[in-house]
Amino acid sequence: MRLSRYFLPTLKDNPAEAQIASHRLMLRAGLVRQEAAGIYAWLPLGLRVLRRIERIVREELDRAGAIELLMPTLQLADLWRESGRYDAYGPEMLRIRDRHERELLYGPTNEEMVTEIVRAGVTSWRELPRNLYQIQWKFRDEQRPRFGVMRGREFLMKDGYSFDLDEAGARRSYQRMFVAYLRTFARLGVKAIPMRAETGPIGGDLSHEFIVLADTGESDVYCDRRVLDLPVPGIDVDYDGDLEPLIRAWTSLYAATSDVHDAARYDADVPEAHRLRTRGIEVGQIFYFGTRYSQPMRAQVTMPDGSARLLHGGSYGIGVSRLAGAIIEACHDDAGIAWPDAAAPFDLGIVDAKAGDAATAAVCGDLHARLAANGVDALWDDTDARAGAKFANMDLIGLPWQVVVGPRGLANGVVELKRRATGERMELSPDDLVAKFA
Ligand SMILES: Nc1ncnc2c1ncn2[C@@H]1O[C@H](COS(=O)(=O)NC(=O)[C@@H](N)CS)[C@@H](O)[C@H]1O
């Protein structure tokens, strides 16, 4: 992509309303623009990040056997009256009337709707278990939207829902999602620690939040720091096997959010040297809630002996838009963002260090085309800005690699490659550069 033909409205100064690094950097790097409190436009570079995050989420959910569908953002109030949550949900729910005075709502979550879909679609016990998920916008009329997309009002969530014949099955579904979440966040370049958590408005009696440790996080957490060194399950993890040992390894070390913190247990179980009390960003939360929704909504199947069996459920959320901010919180420095490869909006940036120079422009164009032919997405700064401004801009938007094409390097037959996160530089020929990313 030529920058001279792109749309990247970066900001020179730090916006006054931004209190944390990710909010400041998302605005300055031209990723998002606030259209209303807690409501953002995702500008082209920011949308590319969302799509990269979605891709990893889909790959890991599909690998774990979940099946994607897409539900509407608008839901009938009557559906929520079936579960009793319409009134209980509170002021966060955006309630709407259509032209026929029908009561609708902008969905904050979809347990009721997916239960209605499964109630109608599953006719035999043989069809279970199933895990259905979507990646869809949600609305929660937060009292105090803040920190940019971290606590928005309209936000993008992966929400998944499992359906089983009994509690044992539902707990296995929960374990599969626990593992899939460990893999998903690790692939996105963040260390998200599963911590016991409150179940809140979703319900149930078992829940884990996945927390990315960050001083600016809204979650207050206590853990045994050895949990930070546990190995993330590999791509060959057997989702049909017994995941109990793996879950036990990840839940035997103390890790809890403050609302379920057990101080006595923490003091007894966690040696002083391993105690870590810090803050974090909740990037995902999983819940087991049994028949909380199937009971009031009569979602059931007939068993071989003719008895009716209520479905046992769980729900599993990932904050896709929140992750864009959380990744920046974990991966930035004074010069700007330093995207992990998997979440970066482009794989690398090409900087023409001498605007107007025919030789550097030709080599940039050739690199851009050959990299594209190998499926490598490059953002080529072909603008007439000074080299210094181009370097600062590339550091701000944080592409993981920068290729600098300048007259002196070309005189020696080389271009310069810089790794954004470490600042490490190397010189290599254009051919060797293309080969490195082939
Ligand atoms: N206001 C918000 N802005 C941005 N992301 C949010 C917001 N509220 C929640 N999230 C993200 O969405 C994830 C799931 O939300 S949740 O309430 O915990 N869970 C659910 O809604 C369940 N129905 C999961 S299917 C959270 O872990 C968080 O990462």
Short mmCIF file of C-alpha atoms and ligand atoms in Angstrom, two decimals:
data_model
loop_
_atom_site.label_atom_id
_atom_site.label_comp_id
_atom_site.label_asym_id
_atom_site.label_seq_id
_atom_site.Cartn_x
_atom_site.Cartn_y
_atom_site.Cartn_z
CA MET A 1 0.00 0.00 0.00
CA ARG A 2 1.43 3.42 -0.96
CA LEU A 3 1.09 5.85 1.94
CA SER A 4 0.57 8.68 -0.59
CA ARG A 5 -2.71 6.97 -1.56
CA TYR A 6 -3.78 5.73 1.90
CA PHE A 7 -5.89 7.39 4.63
CA LEU A 8 -3.88 7.66 7.82
CA PRO A 9 -4.84 10.77 9.82
CA THR A 10 -2.08 10.72 12.44
CA LEU A 11 -1.95 13.42 15.12
CA LYS A 12 1.17 15.40 15.99
CA ASP A 13 0.25 16.16 19.61
CA ASN A 14 -1.04 14.06 22.50
CA PRO A 15 -4.82 14.46 22.76
CA ALA A 16 -5.74 16.00 26.11
CA GLU A 17 -8.52 13.49 26.83
CA ALA A 18 -6.18 10.49 26.62
CA GLN A 19 -5.05 9.35 30.07
CA ILE A 20 -3.32 6.05 29.23
CA ALA A 21 -0.72 5.16 26.59
CA SER A 22 -2.98 2.96 24.43
CA HIS A 23 -5.68 5.63 24.23
CA ARG A 24 -3.11 8.31 23.38
CA LEU A 25 -1.34 6.14 20.80
CA MET A 26 -4.52 4.85 19.11
CA LEU A 27 -5.59 8.45 18.47
CA ARG A 28 -2.14 9.71 17.47
CA ALA A 29 -1.42 6.74 15.15
CA GLY A 30 -4.74 7.28 13.34
CA LEU A 31 -6.25 3.92 14.37
CA VAL A 32 -9.56 5.25 15.72
CA ARG A 33 -11.56 8.46 16.03
CA GLN A 34 -14.14 9.08 18.76
CA GLU A 35 -17.57 9.83 17.31
CA ALA A 36 -19.42 9.94 20.65
CA ALA A 37 -18.64 8.96 24.24
CA GLY A 38 -17.44 5.35 24.12
CA ILE A 39 -18.25 5.08 20.42
CA TYR A 40 -15.41 4.99 17.87
CA ALA A 41 -14.84 4.95 14.15
CA TRP A 42 -12.22 2.35 13.26
CA LEU A 43 -10.02 4.11 10.71
CA PRO A 44 -8.27 1.99 8.02
CA LEU A 45 -5.12 1.19 10.02
CA GLY A 46 -7.15 0.36 13.14
CA LEU A 47 -9.56 -1.81 11.17
CA ARG A 48 -6.63 -3.84 9.88
CA VAL A 49 -5.62 -4.51 13.49
CA LEU A 50 -9.16 -5.64 14.38
CA ARG A 51 -9.17 -8.00 11.40
CA ARG A 52 -5.79 -9.48 12.39
CA ILE A 53 -7.05 -10.08 15.95
CA GLU A 54 -10.27 -11.62 14.62
CA ARG A 55 -8.27 -13.96 12.37
CA ILE A 56 -6.29 -15.42 15.30
CA VAL A 57 -9.47 -15.71 17.40
CA ARG A 58 -11.27 -17.58 14.60
CA GLU A 59 -8.32 -19.92 13.97
CA GLU A 60 -8.12 -20.95 17.62
CA LEU A 61 -11.89 -21.19 18.20
CA ASP A 62 -12.29 -23.30 15.04
CA ARG A 63 -9.35 -25.49 16.10
CA ALA A 64 -11.14 -26.09 19.41
CA GLY A 65 -14.26 -27.25 17.54
CA ALA A 66 -16.43 -24.15 17.92
CA ILE A 67 -18.70 -23.18 15.01
CA GLU A 68 -19.14 -19.59 13.86
CA LEU A 69 -22.54 -17.94 13.22
CA LEU A 70 -23.60 -14.30 13.21
CA MET A 71 -26.50 -12.99 15.29
CA PRO A 72 -28.09 -9.54 14.93
CA THR A 73 -27.09 -6.64 17.18
CA LEU A 74 -30.80 -5.82 17.79
CA GLN A 75 -32.85 -8.17 19.97
CA LEU A 76 -36.50 -8.33 21.06
CA ALA A 77 -37.13 -7.31 24.66
CA ASP A 78 -39.54 -10.25 25.01
CA LEU A 79 -36.64 -12.65 24.48
CA TRP A 80 -34.94 -11.20 27.56
CA ARG A 81 -38.19 -11.32 29.50
CA GLU A 82 -38.10 -15.13 29.08
CA SER A 83 -34.85 -15.30 31.10
CA GLY A 84 -35.85 -12.56 33.52
CA ARG A 85 -32.86 -10.42 32.58
CA TYR A 86 -34.72 -7.60 30.77
CA ASP A 87 -35.40 -5.67 33.95
CA ALA A 88 -32.49 -7.10 35.93
CA TYR A 89 -29.82 -5.97 33.45
CA GLY A 90 -30.05 -2.33 34.49
CA PRO A 91 -29.15 1.02 32.87
CA GLU A 92 -26.32 -0.48 30.77
CA MET A 93 -28.99 -1.84 28.43
CA LEU A 94 -29.86 0.44 25.49
CA ARG A 95 -33.60 0.04 25.01
CA ILE A 96 -35.14 0.99 21.67
CA ARG A 97 -38.67 1.29 20.25
CA ASP A 98 -39.20 0.79 16.51
CA ARG A 99 -41.82 2.52 14.35
CA HIS A 100 -44.44 0.02 15.42
CA GLU A 101 -43.64 0.74 19.07
CA ARG A 102 -42.11 -2.74 19.42
CA GLU A 103 -39.58 -2.95 22.27
CA LEU A 104 -36.07 -3.85 21.11
CA LEU A 105 -32.61 -3.59 22.64
CA TYR A 106 -29.06 -3.27 21.31
CA GLY A 107 -27.52 -6.55 22.54
CA PRO A 108 -24.94 -6.34 25.35
CA THR A 109 -24.55 -10.14 25.08
CA ASN A 110 -26.46 -13.00 23.46
CA GLU A 111 -27.15 -15.86 25.89
CA GLU A 112 -30.92 -15.61 25.38
CA MET A 113 -30.75 -15.34 21.58
CA VAL A 114 -28.35 -18.25 21.09
CA THR A 115 -30.45 -20.36 23.48
CA GLU A 116 -33.52 -19.59 21.35
CA ILE A 117 -31.61 -20.59 18.20
CA VAL A 118 -30.42 -23.88 19.74
CA ARG A 119 -33.85 -24.56 21.29
CA ALA A 120 -35.31 -24.39 17.77
CA GLY A 121 -32.42 -26.04 15.93
CA VAL A 122 -31.31 -28.98 18.08
CA THR A 123 -33.84 -31.82 17.99
CA SER A 124 -31.85 -34.79 19.28
CA TRP A 125 -29.45 -35.42 22.19
CA ARG A 126 -27.09 -36.92 19.59
CA GLU A 127 -26.42 -33.41 18.25
CA LEU A 128 -24.73 -32.30 21.48
CA PRO A 129 -22.26 -30.97 22.56
CA ARG A 130 -22.09 -27.87 20.41
CA ASN A 131 -20.19 -24.60 20.82
CA LEU A 132 -21.50 -21.71 18.69
CA TYR A 133 -19.68 -18.38 18.50
CA GLN A 134 -19.89 -15.00 16.80
CA ILE A 135 -17.74 -11.90 16.45
CA GLN A 136 -20.28 -9.08 16.73
CA TRP A 137 -20.63 -5.52 18.02
CA LYS A 138 -22.19 -5.09 21.48
CA PHE A 139 -23.59 -2.07 23.27
CA ARG A 140 -23.36 -1.44 27.00
CA ASP A 141 -24.32 2.04 28.15
CA GLU A 142 -21.35 2.28 30.53
CA GLN A 143 -21.72 4.95 33.20
CA ARG A 144 -18.14 6.13 32.55
CA PRO A 145 -16.71 5.06 29.22
CA ARG A 146 -12.95 5.77 29.40
CA PHE A 147 -9.46 4.78 28.30
CA GLY A 148 -10.54 4.89 24.68
CA VAL A 149 -11.66 1.54 23.29
CA MET A 150 -10.64 -0.18 26.52
CA ARG A 151 -13.99 0.65 28.13
CA GLY A 152 -16.23 1.61 25.23
CA ARG A 153 -20.01 1.64 24.90
CA GLU A 154 -20.11 0.06 21.44
CA PHE A 155 -17.41 -2.63 21.28
CA LEU A 156 -16.50 -5.75 19.32
CA MET A 157 -16.72 -9.05 21.18
CA LYS A 158 -16.19 -12.69 20.30
CA ASP A 159 -18.98 -14.33 22.24
CA GLY A 160 -19.26 -18.11 22.25
CA TYR A 161 -21.83 -20.39 23.87
CA SER A 162 -21.62 -24.12 24.62
CA PHE A 163 -24.48 -26.59 25.03
CA ASP A 164 -24.10 -30.02 26.72
CA LEU A 165 -26.33 -32.79 28.07
CA ASP A 166 -25.00 -32.59 31.62
CA GLU A 167 -22.65 -30.75 33.98
CA ALA A 168 -19.70 -33.03 33.28
CA GLY A 169 -20.00 -32.31 29.57
CA ALA A 170 -20.39 -28.59 30.16
CA ARG A 171 -17.25 -28.55 32.28
CA ARG A 172 -15.33 -30.26 29.46
CA SER A 173 -16.59 -27.55 27.08
CA TYR A 174 -15.41 -24.97 29.60
CA GLN A 175 -11.97 -26.61 29.71
CA ARG A 176 -11.70 -26.58 25.90
CA MET A 177 -12.36 -22.84 25.89
CA PHE A 178 -9.90 -22.31 28.78
CA VAL A 179 -7.18 -23.91 26.61
CA ALA A 180 -8.27 -22.12 23.41
CA TYR A 181 -8.05 -18.79 25.27
CA LEU A 182 -4.53 -19.52 26.53
CA ARG A 183 -3.46 -20.20 22.94
CA THR A 184 -5.31 -17.23 21.43
CA PHE A 185 -3.83 -14.58 23.70
CA ALA A 186 -0.33 -16.08 23.49
CA ARG A 187 -0.47 -15.97 19.67
CA LEU A 188 -1.51 -12.29 19.88
CA GLY A 189 1.71 -11.56 21.74
CA VAL A 190 0.25 -10.91 25.20
CA LYS A 191 0.50 -12.91 28.42
CA ALA A 192 -3.08 -13.32 29.67
CA ILE A 193 -3.36 -15.04 33.06
CA PRO A 194 -6.57 -16.99 33.88
CA MET A 195 -7.90 -15.87 37.24
CA ARG A 196 -10.92 -16.98 39.25
CA ALA A 197 -13.62 -14.30 38.92
CA GLU A 198 -17.12 -13.19 39.82
CA THR A 199 -19.92 -14.31 37.48
CA GLY A 200 -21.96 -11.08 37.73
CA PRO A 201 -24.93 -10.47 35.37
CA ILE A 202 -24.09 -13.50 33.19
CA GLY A 203 -24.72 -15.91 36.12
CA GLY A 204 -23.46 -19.36 37.06
CA ASP A 205 -20.96 -20.52 39.66
CA LEU A 206 -17.67 -20.90 37.78
CA SER A 207 -15.81 -18.20 35.92
CA HIS A 208 -12.28 -17.24 34.95
CA GLU A 209 -11.13 -13.86 33.67
CA PHE A 210 -8.09 -13.74 31.40
CA ILE A 211 -6.00 -10.80 32.55
CA VAL A 212 -3.13 -9.06 30.77
CA LEU A 213 -0.98 -7.56 33.50
CA ALA A 214 -0.73 -3.79 33.03
CA ASP A 215 -0.33 -0.97 35.58
CA THR A 216 -3.16 0.92 33.87
CA GLY A 217 -5.55 -2.06 33.99
CA GLU A 218 -8.93 -1.68 35.70
CA SER A 219 -8.77 -5.11 37.34
CA ASP A 220 -7.10 -5.47 40.73
CA VAL A 221 -5.46 -8.91 40.91
CA TYR A 222 -3.51 -11.18 43.28
CA CYS A 223 -1.45 -14.12 42.03
CA ASP A 224 1.51 -16.45 42.53
CA ARG A 225 3.99 -14.97 40.04
CA ARG A 226 5.06 -18.50 39.01
CA VAL A 227 1.81 -18.61 36.98
CA LEU A 228 3.53 -16.21 34.57
CA ASP A 229 6.01 -18.94 33.57
CA LEU A 230 3.57 -21.77 32.82
CA PRO A 231 3.89 -23.15 29.25
CA VAL A 232 1.03 -22.35 26.86
CA PRO A 233 -0.51 -25.47 25.27
CA GLY A 234 0.95 -26.23 21.82
CA ILE A 235 -0.85 -26.35 18.49
CA ASP A 236 -1.04 -30.15 18.88
CA VAL A 237 -3.12 -29.99 22.07
CA ASP A 238 -5.77 -32.74 21.91
CA TYR A 239 -9.13 -31.05 22.47
CA ASP A 240 -10.83 -34.48 22.50
CA GLY A 241 -8.45 -35.74 25.19
CA ASP A 242 -8.42 -35.22 28.96
CA LEU A 243 -7.61 -31.56 29.55
CA GLU A 244 -7.96 -31.91 33.33
CA PRO A 245 -4.17 -32.16 34.02
CA LEU A 246 -3.51 -29.04 31.95
CA ILE A 247 -6.31 -27.07 33.65
CA ARG A 248 -5.09 -28.24 37.05
CA ALA A 249 -1.58 -27.02 36.25
CA TRP A 250 -2.96 -23.59 35.35
CA THR A 251 -5.35 -23.33 38.31
CA SER A 252 -3.25 -24.82 41.11
CA LEU A 253 -1.20 -21.64 41.50
CA TYR A 254 -3.12 -18.83 43.18
CA ALA A 255 -4.59 -16.24 40.78
CA ALA A 256 -7.74 -14.25 41.56
CA THR A 257 -9.32 -10.90 40.90
CA SER A 258 -9.93 -8.76 43.97
CA ASP A 259 -13.69 -9.47 44.00
CA VAL A 260 -13.04 -13.16 44.71
CA HIS A 261 -9.67 -12.81 46.47
CA ASP A 262 -9.21 -15.12 49.47
CA ALA A 263 -6.60 -13.32 51.60
CA ALA A 264 -6.25 -16.17 54.09
CA ARG A 265 -5.61 -18.71 51.34
CA TYR A 266 -3.23 -16.32 49.56
CA ASP A 267 -1.17 -15.86 52.73
CA ALA A 268 -1.19 -19.60 53.46
CA ASP A 269 -0.49 -20.91 49.96
CA VAL A 270 1.71 -18.31 48.29
CA PRO A 271 5.28 -17.94 49.59
CA GLU A 272 6.18 -14.31 50.22
CA ALA A 273 8.72 -14.27 47.39
CA HIS A 274 6.11 -15.36 44.85
CA ARG A 275 3.31 -12.98 45.84
CA LEU A 276 2.28 -10.54 43.10
CA ARG A 277 -0.43 -7.99 43.66
CA THR A 278 -0.88 -5.86 40.54
CA ARG A 279 -3.39 -4.53 38.07
CA GLY A 280 -4.51 -5.95 34.76
CA ILE A 281 -6.76 -5.68 31.73
CA GLU A 282 -9.54 -8.27 31.40
CA VAL A 283 -9.31 -9.39 27.75
CA GLY A 284 -11.60 -12.41 28.10
CA GLN A 285 -13.96 -14.09 30.52
CA ILE A 286 -15.49 -17.58 30.53
CA PHE A 287 -18.50 -18.78 32.49
CA TYR A 288 -20.15 -22.08 33.36
CA PHE A 289 -23.80 -21.46 34.19
CA GLY A 290 -25.55 -24.83 33.81
CA THR A 291 -29.29 -24.50 33.17
CA ARG A 292 -29.49 -20.75 33.99
CA TYR A 293 -30.95 -20.01 30.55
CA SER A 294 -32.22 -23.41 29.35
CA GLN A 295 -34.49 -23.76 32.40
CA PRO A 296 -36.53 -20.54 32.01
CA MET A 297 -36.43 -20.84 28.21
CA ARG A 298 -37.19 -24.61 28.11
CA ALA A 299 -34.20 -25.46 25.91
CA GLN A 300 -34.14 -29.24 26.17
CA VAL A 301 -33.83 -32.51 24.27
CA THR A 302 -35.53 -35.90 24.71
CA MET A 303 -33.22 -38.62 26.05
CA PRO A 304 -33.32 -42.27 24.86
CA ASP A 305 -35.46 -43.17 27.90
CA GLY A 306 -37.97 -40.52 26.83
CA SER A 307 -37.12 -38.07 29.62
CA ALA A 308 -36.64 -34.35 28.89
CA ARG A 309 -33.09 -33.07 29.53
CA LEU A 310 -32.37 -29.36 30.02
CA LEU A 311 -29.19 -28.21 28.25
CA HIS A 312 -26.17 -27.26 30.37
CA GLY A 313 -24.43 -24.13 29.14
CA GLY A 314 -21.46 -21.85 29.35
CA SER A 315 -20.48 -18.62 27.64
CA TYR A 316 -17.07 -17.42 26.57
CA GLY A 317 -16.21 -13.82 25.70
CA ILE A 318 -13.13 -12.14 24.23
CA GLY A 319 -12.88 -8.37 23.98
CA VAL A 320 -11.70 -8.09 20.35
CA SER A 321 -11.71 -4.28 20.22
CA ARG A 322 -10.39 -4.04 23.81
CA LEU A 323 -7.50 -6.31 22.76
CA ALA A 324 -6.28 -3.68 20.27
CA GLY A 325 -5.77 -1.36 23.24
CA ALA A 326 -4.49 -4.05 25.60
CA ILE A 327 -1.83 -5.14 23.10
CA ILE A 328 -0.63 -1.54 22.80
CA GLU A 329 -0.52 -1.22 26.60
CA ALA A 330 1.77 -4.26 26.66
CA CYS A 331 3.75 -3.37 23.50
CA HIS A 332 4.78 0.27 23.24
CA ASP A 333 7.68 2.59 24.07
CA ASP A 334 8.36 6.34 24.00
CA ALA A 335 8.46 6.40 20.20
CA GLY A 336 5.05 4.73 19.82
CA ILE A 337 3.49 1.33 19.26
CA ALA A 338 5.58 -1.82 18.72
CA TRP A 339 3.06 -4.32 17.30
CA PRO A 340 3.65 -8.05 17.77
CA ASP A 341 3.83 -9.64 14.32
CA ALA A 342 0.41 -11.36 14.61
CA ALA A 343 -1.53 -8.18 15.41
CA ALA A 344 0.34 -5.70 13.20
CA PRO A 345 -1.78 -3.82 10.60
CA PHE A 346 0.98 -4.32 7.98
CA ASP A 347 3.83 -6.84 8.09
CA LEU A 348 6.46 -4.16 7.43
CA GLY A 349 7.02 -0.53 6.42
CA ILE A 350 9.12 0.56 3.44
CA VAL A 351 10.71 4.00 3.88
CA ASP A 352 11.98 5.89 0.84
CA ALA A 353 14.63 7.94 2.67
CA LYS A 354 15.11 10.41 -0.20
CA ALA A 355 11.83 11.67 -1.58
CA GLY A 356 12.13 12.49 -5.27
CA ASP A 357 15.15 10.26 -5.86
CA ALA A 358 14.46 8.00 -8.86
CA ALA A 359 16.83 5.22 -7.71
CA THR A 360 15.38 4.87 -4.20
CA ALA A 361 11.81 5.08 -5.55
CA ALA A 362 12.54 2.30 -8.07
CA VAL A 363 13.98 -0.03 -5.41
CA CYS A 364 11.07 0.72 -3.02
CA GLY A 365 8.54 -0.03 -5.78
CA ASP A 366 10.34 -3.26 -6.69
CA LEU A 367 10.49 -4.41 -3.04
CA HIS A 368 6.82 -3.49 -2.53
CA ALA A 369 5.76 -5.56 -5.56
CA ARG A 370 7.97 -8.61 -4.82
CA LEU A 371 6.93 -8.71 -1.17
CA ALA A 372 3.26 -8.43 -2.16
CA ALA A 373 3.75 -11.33 -4.59
CA ASN A 374 4.87 -13.38 -1.57
CA GLY A 375 1.79 -12.34 0.42
CA VAL A 376 3.71 -9.86 2.56
CA ASP A 377 1.68 -6.70 3.32
CA ALA A 378 3.90 -3.59 3.22
CA LEU A 379 3.06 0.06 3.84
CA TRP A 380 5.37 2.08 1.57
CA ASP A 381 6.02 5.65 2.66
CA ASP A 382 6.36 7.19 -0.77
CA THR A 383 5.38 10.67 0.43
CA ASP A 384 7.60 13.74 0.01
CA ALA A 385 8.17 14.11 3.77
CA ARG A 386 11.70 14.39 5.14
CA ALA A 387 13.43 11.15 6.16
CA GLY A 388 13.35 12.07 9.86
CA ALA A 389 9.60 12.62 9.78
CA LYS A 390 9.13 9.30 7.99
CA PHE A 391 11.18 7.41 10.59
CA ALA A 392 9.23 9.03 13.45
CA ASN A 393 5.93 8.17 11.78
CA MET A 394 6.93 4.54 11.24
CA ASP A 395 8.00 4.27 14.90
CA LEU A 396 4.67 5.79 15.96
CA ILE A 397 2.45 3.39 13.96
CA GLY A 398 4.69 0.56 15.10
CA LEU A 399 4.96 -1.87 12.19
CA PRO A 400 7.19 -4.75 13.38
CA TRP A 401 9.79 -4.29 10.63
CA GLN A 402 11.04 -1.18 8.81
CA VAL A 403 12.99 -1.30 5.52
CA VAL A 404 14.93 1.92 4.83
CA VAL A 405 15.96 2.55 1.22
CA GLY A 406 18.52 5.36 0.96
CA PRO A 407 21.09 6.55 -1.63
CA ARG A 408 24.16 5.65 0.52
CA GLY A 409 22.91 2.11 1.17
CA LEU A 410 22.07 1.61 -2.50
CA ALA A 411 25.58 2.77 -3.45
CA ASN A 412 26.74 -0.30 -1.45
CA GLY A 413 23.95 -2.49 -2.86
CA VAL A 414 22.11 -2.72 0.45
CA VAL A 415 18.96 -1.56 2.25
CA GLU A 416 18.59 -1.32 6.03
CA LEU A 417 16.16 -3.54 7.97
CA LYS A 418 15.11 -2.51 11.49
CA ARG A 419 13.21 -4.58 14.06
CA ARG A 420 10.84 -2.04 15.68
CA ALA A 421 10.52 -3.72 19.07
CA THR A 422 14.28 -4.08 19.70
CA GLY A 423 15.76 -1.37 17.48
CA GLU A 424 18.09 -4.03 16.05
CA ARG A 425 19.33 -3.07 12.55
CA MET A 426 20.92 -5.07 9.75
CA GLU A 427 21.99 -4.34 6.19
CA LEU A 428 21.18 -6.74 3.37
CA SER A 429 20.65 -6.73 -0.37
CA PRO A 430 17.12 -6.20 -1.72
CA ASP A 431 17.15 -9.83 -2.93
CA ASP A 432 18.14 -11.12 0.51
CA LEU A 433 15.42 -8.97 2.07
CA VAL A 434 12.72 -10.48 -0.18
CA ALA A 435 14.09 -13.94 0.59
CA LYS A 436 13.96 -13.24 4.35
CA PHE A 437 10.20 -12.63 4.16
CA ALA A 438 9.40 -15.28 1.54
N1 LIG B 1 -17.27 -1.83 27.82
C1 LIG B 1 -16.43 -2.67 27.21
N2 LIG B 1 -15.57 -2.20 26.27
C2 LIG B 1 -14.71 -3.04 25.65
N3 LIG B 1 -14.63 -4.37 25.89
C3 LIG B 1 -15.48 -4.88 26.82
C4 LIG B 1 -16.41 -4.07 27.52
N4 LIG B 1 -17.11 -4.86 28.37
C5 LIG B 1 -16.62 -6.12 28.21
N5 LIG B 1 -15.65 -6.13 27.29
C6 LIG B 1 -14.87 -7.28 26.84
O1 LIG B 1 -15.77 -8.36 26.53
C7 LIG B 1 -15.35 -9.53 27.22
C8 LIG B 1 -16.56 -10.42 27.50
O2 LIG B 1 -17.52 -9.66 28.23
S1 LIG B 1 -18.14 -10.36 29.48
O3 LIG B 1 -19.16 -9.47 29.96
O4 LIG B 1 -17.08 -10.69 30.38
N6 LIG B 1 -18.77 -11.73 29.00
C9 LIG B 1 -19.89 -11.81 28.27
O5 LIG B 1 -20.48 -10.86 27.86
C10 LIG B 1 -20.35 -13.22 28.02
N7 LIG B 1 -21.66 -13.17 27.41
C11 LIG B 1 -19.37 -13.90 27.16
S2 LIG B 1 -20.09 -14.68 25.80
C12 LIG B 1 -14.65 -9.01 28.46
O6 LIG B 1 -13.75 -9.97 28.97
C13 LIG B 1 -13.94 -7.77 27.94
O7 LIG B 1 -12.68 -8.14 27.38
#
